[in-house]
Tab-separated table of C-alpha atoms and ligand atoms in Angstrom:
chain	number	residue	atom	x	y	z
X	1304	MET	CA	-6.482	-10.324	19.442
X	1305	HIS	CA	-2.710	-10.038	19.552
X	1306	LEU	CA	-1.691	-9.026	16.045
X	1307	LEU	CA	1.745	-8.962	14.487
X	1308	ILE	CA	1.921	-6.290	11.795
X	1309	ALA	CA	4.926	-6.337	9.485
X	1310	GLY	CA	5.505	-3.068	7.659
X	1311	ALA	CA	3.704	-1.198	10.435
X	1312	ALA	CA	5.845	1.923	10.028
X	1313	GLY	CA	4.767	2.312	6.411
X	1314	PHE	CA	1.945	4.414	5.061
X	1315	ILE	CA	-0.865	1.821	5.067
X	1316	GLY	CA	0.686	-0.260	7.876
X	1317	SER	CA	0.641	2.655	10.301
X	1318	HIS	CA	-2.998	3.528	9.555
X	1319	LEU	CA	-3.967	-0.115	9.992
X	1320	THR	CA	-2.084	-0.197	13.306
X	1321	ASP	CA	-4.035	2.837	14.535
X	1322	ARG	CA	-7.322	1.274	13.546
X	1323	LEU	CA	-6.624	-2.110	15.156
X	1324	LEU	CA	-5.483	-0.481	18.399
X	1325	ALA	CA	-8.635	1.652	18.381
X	1326	ASP	CA	-10.652	-1.555	17.975
X	1327	GLY	CA	-9.078	-2.869	21.198
X	1328	HIS	CA	-6.467	-5.251	19.808
X	1329	THR	CA	-2.857	-5.557	20.940
X	1330	VAL	CA	-0.313	-4.824	18.239
X	1331	THR	CA	3.301	-5.848	17.868
X	1332	ALA	CA	4.616	-3.698	15.067
X	1333	VAL	CA	7.628	-4.770	13.052
X	1334	ASP	CA	9.519	-2.798	10.427
X	1335	ASN	CA	13.104	-2.536	9.177
X	1336	LEU	CA	12.509	1.143	8.293
X	1337	LEU	CA	13.885	0.722	4.766
X	1338	THR	CA	11.009	2.769	3.380
X	1339	GLY	CA	8.837	3.116	6.483
X	1340	SER	CA	9.383	5.732	9.162
X	1341	ARG	CA	9.286	5.714	12.950
X	1342	ALA	CA	7.540	9.088	12.726
X	1343	ASN	CA	4.425	7.300	11.425
X	1344	LEU	CA	4.150	5.503	14.783
X	1345	ALA	CA	5.579	8.203	17.063
X	1346	HIS	CA	2.109	9.084	18.416
X	1347	LEU	CA	1.758	5.516	19.752
X	1348	GLU	CA	4.798	5.598	21.996
X	1349	GLY	CA	3.745	4.606	25.505
X	1350	HIS	CA	0.467	3.047	24.313
X	1351	PRO	CA	-0.161	0.079	26.640
X	1352	ARG	CA	-1.194	-2.301	23.847
X	1353	PHE	CA	1.477	-1.287	21.350
X	1354	ARG	CA	5.077	-2.330	20.874
X	1355	PHE	CA	7.572	-1.667	18.086
X	1356	ILE	CA	10.375	-4.010	17.053
X	1357	GLU	CA	12.908	-2.866	14.473
X	1358	GLN	CA	13.426	-6.032	12.486
X	1359	ASP	CA	14.044	-7.134	8.929
X	1360	ILE	CA	11.587	-9.993	8.387
X	1361	THR	CA	13.818	-11.521	5.731
X	1362	LYS	CA	16.513	-12.176	8.346
X	1363	ASN	CA	16.335	-14.753	11.148
X	1364	PHE	CA	13.149	-13.764	12.830
X	1365	ASP	CA	12.130	-16.025	15.685
X	1366	PHE	CA	8.983	-14.590	17.095
X	1367	ASP	CA	7.983	-16.813	19.970
X	1368	GLU	CA	5.019	-15.054	21.526
X	1369	PRO	CA	1.610	-16.409	20.641
X	1370	VAL	CA	-0.277	-14.288	18.129
X	1371	ASP	CA	-3.811	-14.521	16.772
X	1372	GLY	CA	-3.062	-12.840	13.487
X	1373	VAL	CA	-0.130	-11.925	11.248
X	1374	LEU	CA	-0.609	-9.058	8.814
X	1375	HIS	CA	2.002	-8.709	6.096
X	1376	LEU	CA	2.289	-5.146	4.812
X	1377	ALA	CA	6.070	-5.135	4.541
X	1378	SER	CA	7.450	-4.119	1.152
X	1379	PRO	CA	8.673	-1.109	-0.748
X	1380	ALA	CA	5.528	-0.154	-2.669
X	1381	SER	CA	6.216	2.929	-4.747
X	1382	PRO	CA	7.848	2.387	-8.153
X	1383	LYS	CA	10.688	4.722	-7.158
X	1384	ASP	CA	11.356	2.719	-3.981
X	1385	TYR	CA	11.229	-0.728	-5.515
X	1386	LEU	CA	13.323	0.316	-8.507
X	1387	GLU	CA	15.951	1.515	-6.000
X	1388	HIS	CA	15.644	-1.686	-3.922
X	1389	PRO	CA	14.837	-4.537	-6.318
X	1390	LEU	CA	16.628	-7.215	-4.307
X	1391	GLU	CA	15.062	-6.229	-0.979
X	1392	THR	CA	11.666	-6.118	-2.705
X	1393	LEU	CA	12.032	-9.645	-4.065
X	1394	GLU	CA	13.335	-10.927	-0.745
X	1395	VAL	CA	10.585	-9.450	1.383
X	1396	GLY	CA	7.938	-10.951	-0.909
X	1397	ALA	CA	9.635	-14.347	-0.882
X	1398	VAL	CA	11.675	-14.934	2.300
X	1399	GLY	CA	9.759	-12.343	4.321
X	1400	THR	CA	6.408	-13.871	3.390
X	1401	ARG	CA	7.735	-17.368	4.170
X	1402	ASN	CA	8.978	-16.251	7.609
X	1403	LEU	CA	5.654	-14.610	8.492
X	1404	LEU	CA	3.631	-17.574	7.234
X	1405	ALA	CA	5.786	-19.837	9.423
X	1406	ILE	CA	4.942	-17.698	12.465
X	1407	ALA	CA	1.227	-17.795	11.624
X	1408	HIS	CA	1.452	-21.555	11.185
X	1409	ARG	CA	3.278	-22.058	14.499
X	1410	PHE	CA	0.532	-20.251	16.411
X	1411	ASN	CA	-2.379	-21.297	14.209
X	1412	ALA	CA	-2.969	-17.597	13.581
X	1413	ARG	CA	-4.801	-15.845	10.775
X	1414	PHE	CA	-2.609	-14.451	7.994
X	1415	LEU	CA	-3.334	-11.490	5.764
X	1416	LEU	CA	-1.188	-10.666	2.742
X	1417	ALA	CA	-1.202	-7.132	1.372
X	1418	SER	CA	-0.863	-7.849	-2.326
X	1419	THR	CA	-1.305	-5.435	-5.186
X	1420	SER	CA	-3.056	-4.504	-8.397
X	1421	GLU	CA	0.431	-4.787	-9.944
X	1422	CYS	CA	-0.297	-8.530	-10.095
X	1423	TYR	CA	-2.388	-7.632	-13.159
X	1424	GLY	CA	0.605	-5.855	-14.782
X	1425	ASP	CA	-0.444	-3.773	-17.799
X	1426	PRO	CA	-3.915	-5.312	-17.879
X	1427	LEU	CA	-5.694	-6.503	-20.992
X	1428	VAL	CA	-8.951	-6.921	-19.085
X	1429	HIS	CA	-10.683	-3.787	-17.836
X	1430	PRO	CA	-11.771	-3.236	-15.129
X	1431	GLN	CA	-9.650	-5.823	-13.387
X	1432	VAL	CA	-11.464	-8.792	-11.856
X	1433	GLU	CA	-9.760	-11.149	-9.445
X	1434	THR	CA	-10.076	-14.063	-11.883
X	1435	TYR	CA	-7.900	-12.251	-14.463
X	1436	TRP	CA	-4.348	-13.670	-14.377
X	1437	GLY	CA	-2.651	-10.518	-15.544
X	1438	ASN	CA	-0.175	-9.286	-18.119
X	1439	VAL	CA	3.124	-8.926	-16.286
X	1440	ASN	CA	6.536	-8.464	-17.879
X	1441	PRO	CA	8.533	-10.965	-15.783
X	1442	VAL	CA	11.907	-9.383	-16.567
X	1443	GLY	CA	11.054	-5.662	-16.797
X	1444	PRO	CA	12.004	-3.039	-14.213
X	1445	ARG	CA	8.724	-3.454	-12.304
X	1446	SER	CA	9.041	-7.241	-12.204
X	1447	CYS	CA	10.847	-7.147	-8.847
X	1448	TYR	CA	7.610	-5.928	-7.266
X	1449	ASP	CA	5.024	-7.636	-9.460
X	1450	GLU	CA	6.599	-11.076	-9.375
X	1451	SER	CA	7.478	-10.794	-5.703
X	1452	LYS	CA	3.817	-10.180	-4.881
X	1453	ARG	CA	2.652	-12.900	-7.259
X	1454	PHE	CA	5.030	-15.337	-5.564
X	1455	ALA	CA	3.798	-14.161	-2.147
X	1456	GLU	CA	0.216	-14.889	-3.243
X	1457	ALA	CA	1.219	-18.362	-4.469
X	1458	LEU	CA	3.052	-19.101	-1.206
X	1459	THR	CA	0.099	-17.899	0.851
X	1460	MET	CA	-2.271	-20.169	-1.089
X	1461	ALA	CA	0.161	-23.086	-0.665
X	1462	TYR	CA	0.229	-22.581	3.125
X	1463	HIS	CA	-3.534	-22.569	3.102
X	1464	ARG	CA	-3.731	-25.708	0.967
X	1465	VAL	CA	-1.003	-27.657	2.773
X	1466	TRP	CA	-1.580	-26.560	6.385
X	1467	GLY	CA	-5.144	-25.280	6.325
X	1468	LEU	CA	-3.955	-21.831	7.441
X	1469	ARG	CA	-6.699	-19.159	7.540
X	1470	THR	CA	-5.263	-16.835	4.930
X	1471	ASN	CA	-6.567	-13.737	3.140
X	1472	ILE	CA	-5.110	-11.913	0.164
X	1473	ALA	CA	-5.937	-8.259	-0.504
X	1474	ARG	CA	-5.080	-6.873	-3.941
X	1475	ILE	CA	-4.628	-3.239	-3.065
X	1476	PHE	CA	-5.120	-0.626	-5.783
X	1477	ASN	CA	-3.653	2.901	-5.675
X	1478	THR	CA	-4.202	4.245	-2.180
X	1479	TYR	CA	-3.393	7.712	-0.863
X	1480	GLY	CA	-3.655	9.850	2.234
X	1481	PRO	CA	-1.678	11.376	5.089
X	1482	ARG	CA	1.722	9.810	5.927
X	1483	MET	CA	2.688	9.066	2.345
X	1484	LYS	CA	6.258	10.181	1.844
X	1485	LEU	CA	6.287	13.489	-0.008
X	1486	ASP	CA	9.275	12.286	-2.008
X	1487	ASP	CA	8.247	8.672	-2.645
X	1488	GLY	CA	7.759	9.465	-6.321
X	1489	ARG	CA	4.138	8.360	-6.493
X	1490	VAL	CA	1.772	10.559	-8.334
X	1491	VAL	CA	-0.350	11.743	-5.385
X	1492	PRO	CA	2.424	13.072	-3.101
X	1493	SER	CA	4.464	14.263	-6.105
X	1494	PHE	CA	1.672	16.410	-7.567
X	1495	ILE	CA	0.648	17.773	-4.156
X	1496	ASP	CA	4.256	18.605	-3.261
X	1497	GLN	CA	4.801	20.292	-6.624
X	1498	ALA	CA	1.531	22.244	-6.453
X	1499	LEU	CA	2.209	23.438	-2.901
X	1500	ARG	CA	5.665	24.659	-3.932
X	1501	GLY	CA	4.311	26.307	-7.074
X	1502	GLN	CA	6.423	24.047	-9.272
X	1503	PRO	CA	5.286	22.444	-12.553
X	1504	LEU	CA	3.344	19.192	-12.207
X	1505	THR	CA	5.328	16.386	-13.847
X	1506	VAL	CA	2.938	14.303	-15.952
X	1507	PHE	CA	4.560	11.155	-17.355
X	1508	GLY	CA	3.658	10.332	-20.962
X	1509	ASP	CA	0.667	12.247	-22.332
X	1510	GLY	CA	-1.279	11.736	-19.110
X	1511	SER	CA	-3.937	9.571	-20.769
X	1512	GLN	CA	-3.105	6.570	-18.569
X	1513	THR	CA	-5.688	5.990	-15.858
X	1514	ARG	CA	-5.660	5.143	-12.172
X	1515	SER	CA	-8.351	4.859	-9.490
X	1516	PHE	CA	-7.469	6.419	-6.153
X	1517	CYS	CA	-8.696	5.058	-2.831
X	1518	TYR	CA	-8.496	7.064	0.382
X	1519	VAL	CA	-6.579	5.243	3.106
X	1520	SER	CA	-9.388	5.034	5.694
X	1521	ASP	CA	-11.560	3.198	3.148
X	1522	LEU	CA	-8.757	0.800	2.375
X	1523	VAL	CA	-8.119	0.083	6.062
X	1524	GLU	CA	-11.813	-0.672	6.577
X	1525	GLY	CA	-11.636	-3.147	3.686
X	1526	LEU	CA	-8.542	-4.831	5.152
X	1527	CYS	CA	-10.213	-5.186	8.560
X	1528	ARG	CA	-13.278	-6.800	7.026
X	1529	LEU	CA	-11.220	-9.080	4.807
X	1530	MET	CA	-9.058	-10.210	7.727
X	1531	LEU	CA	-12.130	-11.697	9.403
X	1532	SER	CA	-13.605	-13.298	6.300
X	1533	ASP	CA	-13.357	-16.902	5.109
X	1534	GLU	CA	-12.417	-15.904	1.570
X	1535	ARG	CA	-9.045	-17.466	0.696
X	1536	TYR	CA	-8.703	-16.226	-2.893
X	1537	PRO	CA	-7.584	-12.651	-3.640
X	1538	VAL	CA	-10.020	-9.786	-3.160
X	1539	ASN	CA	-9.588	-6.412	-4.901
X	1540	LEU	CA	-9.647	-3.408	-2.575
X	1541	GLY	CA	-9.664	-0.015	-4.230
X	1542	ASN	CA	-11.848	2.816	-5.396
X	1543	PRO	CA	-13.513	2.055	-8.747
X	1544	SER	CA	-13.724	5.696	-9.771
X	1545	GLU	CA	-11.186	5.978	-12.607
X	1546	ILE	CA	-9.528	9.121	-13.954
X	1547	THR	CA	-6.675	9.967	-16.294
X	1548	ILE	CA	-3.441	11.268	-14.801
X	1549	LEU	CA	-3.948	14.547	-16.661
X	1550	GLU	CA	-7.416	14.943	-15.101
X	1551	PHE	CA	-5.870	14.118	-11.760
X	1552	ALA	CA	-3.222	16.829	-12.255
X	1553	ASN	CA	-6.019	19.333	-12.909
X	1554	GLY	CA	-7.855	18.105	-9.794
X	1555	VAL	CA	-4.774	18.693	-7.640
X	1556	GLN	CA	-4.259	22.182	-9.110
X	1557	LYS	CA	-7.863	23.011	-8.253
X	1558	ALA	CA	-7.713	21.539	-4.753
X	1559	VAL	CA	-4.475	23.387	-3.931
X	1560	GLY	CA	-5.696	26.550	-5.613
X	1561	THR	CA	-2.795	27.039	-7.999
X	1562	ASP	CA	-2.489	27.142	-11.747
X	1563	CYS	CA	1.132	26.042	-12.011
X	1564	ARG	CA	1.880	24.570	-15.394
X	1565	ILE	CA	2.126	20.952	-16.444
X	1566	GLU	CA	5.437	19.555	-17.627
X	1567	PHE	CA	5.339	16.361	-19.677
X	1568	ARG	CA	8.065	13.767	-19.020
X	1569	PRO	CA	8.761	10.387	-20.658
X	1570	LEU	CA	6.492	7.533	-19.607
X	1571	PRO	CA	8.398	4.953	-17.515
X	1572	GLN	CA	8.776	1.474	-19.021
X	1573	ASP	CA	5.821	-0.920	-18.482
X	1574	ASP	CA	3.726	1.799	-16.849
X	1575	PRO	CA	0.187	0.304	-16.853
X	1576	LYS	CA	-2.084	2.186	-19.272
X	1577	LYS	CA	-5.310	1.538	-17.383
X	1578	ARG	CA	-6.198	0.532	-13.876
X	1579	ARG	CA	-9.550	0.214	-12.202
X	1580	PRO	CA	-10.682	-2.423	-9.741
X	1581	ASP	CA	-13.835	-4.429	-10.183
X	1582	ILE	CA	-14.935	-4.514	-6.545
X	1583	THR	CA	-18.029	-6.691	-6.984
X	1584	LYS	CA	-16.384	-9.404	-4.873
X	1585	ALA	CA	-15.557	-7.064	-1.968
X	1586	ARG	CA	-19.047	-5.547	-2.156
X	1587	THR	CA	-20.728	-8.951	-2.100
X	1588	LEU	CA	-18.506	-10.803	0.371
X	1589	LEU	CA	-17.510	-8.019	2.738
X	1590	GLY	CA	-20.304	-5.494	2.248
X	1591	TRP	CA	-17.498	-3.032	1.599
X	1592	GLU	CA	-17.145	-0.092	-0.729
X	1593	PRO	CA	-15.216	3.174	-0.534
X	1594	LYS	CA	-16.966	6.155	1.039
X	1595	VAL	CA	-14.463	9.000	0.614
X	1596	GLY	CA	-14.534	10.714	-2.768
X	1597	LEU	CA	-11.425	12.112	-4.446
X	1598	GLU	CA	-12.280	15.727	-3.663
X	1599	GLU	CA	-12.640	15.086	0.068
X	1600	GLY	CA	-9.661	12.727	0.193
X	1601	LEU	CA	-7.465	15.266	-1.592
X	1602	ARG	CA	-8.573	17.989	0.802
X	1603	LEU	CA	-7.564	15.877	3.823
X	1604	THR	CA	-4.277	14.825	2.249
X	1605	ILE	CA	-3.340	18.340	1.147
X	1606	ALA	CA	-4.093	19.683	4.637
X	1607	HIS	CA	-1.726	17.075	6.091
X	1608	PHE	CA	1.077	17.893	3.653
X	1609	ARG	CA	0.641	21.648	4.179
X	1610	GLU	CA	1.032	21.100	7.916
X	1611	LYS	CA	4.149	18.977	7.412
X	1612	MET	CA	5.728	21.566	5.147
X	1613	THR	CA	4.971	24.386	7.580
X	1614	ALA	CA	6.435	22.367	10.475
X	1615	ALA	CA	9.573	21.591	8.432
X	1616	ALA	CA	9.967	25.270	7.490
X	1617	SER	CA	9.703	26.366	11.114
X	1618	VAL	CA	12.363	23.855	12.206
X	1619	ARG	CA	14.881	24.845	9.540
X	1620	PRO	CA	16.015	28.251	10.877
X	1621	ALA	CA	16.622	26.756	14.328
X	1622	GLN	CA	18.787	24.031	12.802
X	1623	ASN	CA	20.743	26.584	10.807
X	1624	ALA	CA	21.270	28.652	13.916
X	1625	GLY	CA	22.579	25.569	15.769
H	407	LIG	N1	3.022	9.652	-12.646
H	407	LIG	C1	3.132	10.907	-13.244
H	407	LIG	N2	3.933	11.831	-12.628
H	407	LIG	C2	4.609	11.598	-11.463
H	407	LIG	C3	4.482	10.318	-10.862
H	407	LIG	C4	3.680	9.375	-11.496
H	407	LIG	O1	2.531	11.194	-14.272
H	407	LIG	O2	5.308	12.497	-10.970
H	407	LIG	C5	2.156	8.666	-13.299
H	407	LIG	C6	2.804	7.301	-13.514
H	407	LIG	O3	3.485	7.271	-14.748
H	407	LIG	C7	1.605	6.380	-13.484
H	407	LIG	C8	0.633	7.063	-12.517
H	407	LIG	O4	1.061	8.422	-12.425
H	407	LIG	O5	1.001	6.301	-14.748
H	407	LIG	C9	0.634	6.457	-11.134
H	407	LIG	O6	1.955	6.329	-10.727
H	407	LIG	P1	2.393	5.939	-9.264
H	407	LIG	O7	3.881	5.967	-9.223
H	407	LIG	O8	1.663	6.750	-8.270
H	407	LIG	O9	1.882	4.443	-9.043
H	407	LIG	P2	1.598	3.188	-9.990
H	407	LIG	O10	0.124	3.185	-10.143
H	407	LIG	O11	2.287	3.350	-11.295
H	407	LIG	O12	2.120	2.045	-9.200
């Protein structure tokens, strides 16, 4: 297939690009590099079935080459990023999604929307099932992301209902792995970065809030299966193994081999207290479930960040000398 991947220079987008190329597909990658990075795709330069276009999908975007699938992974996704870019976040979920759906419609292509567990807001149902409509503050600081994704889901369903487009919606829960930005503010890169530097781990609130962390290769496998399925309603993709943020901080300390202290900071507004996906639907429909446990996933992620930090340290003296 010829696949158009928006947000391909991002963390999940770049891993998905790798996987789809490895499966033999041709990929046109699009990104405006607002939060993504060319470095995430640098290893693909010169690949015969890969092409990168720097493009903001919210601007006039006339893509006139036939495609078989459009995969929409374009959006700031870390709270720090979307709080810094609320307008871009709303636009990419609204105008960006509309532009990509129009391309899929023009070529009668499949369309996959990367949505989010944030659609459930601070959930009152636990674990979260796809039929739960959520508890989102529509005017709070996180609303730019939550409502943007909820609108994108509604638009995707409308394109399916009106035009019969073959659409899929993935509700992605916390995902981690190599290529996350060390400074994107999310808990996994933040704790690893802090632990590797021997700095205190910054736990927000009392650390009793929970999350469920999915390793990126598992998530990508889920996306690939979903993309080929006939399920039009949202499907949760995430790891159902839930831990508190304080337990996670201890896990990172152990995995890095440091005992740096924990520093408690105020809990951000509307920070969800609990999050765990019910993945019964993905298990049943896609035969999918995560395979990589937190210990192994952390080991792989820490190794990647260690390497990046060592490479950065070895470049620095040369730059200073220049
Ligand atoms: N968090 C934390 N310390 C940090 C960054 C995040 O304690 O340095 C907490 C945050 O308050 C939230 C959880 O970790 O409860 C996950 O935050 P993240 O930003 O990774 O993603 P979210 O799940 O909130 O979208």
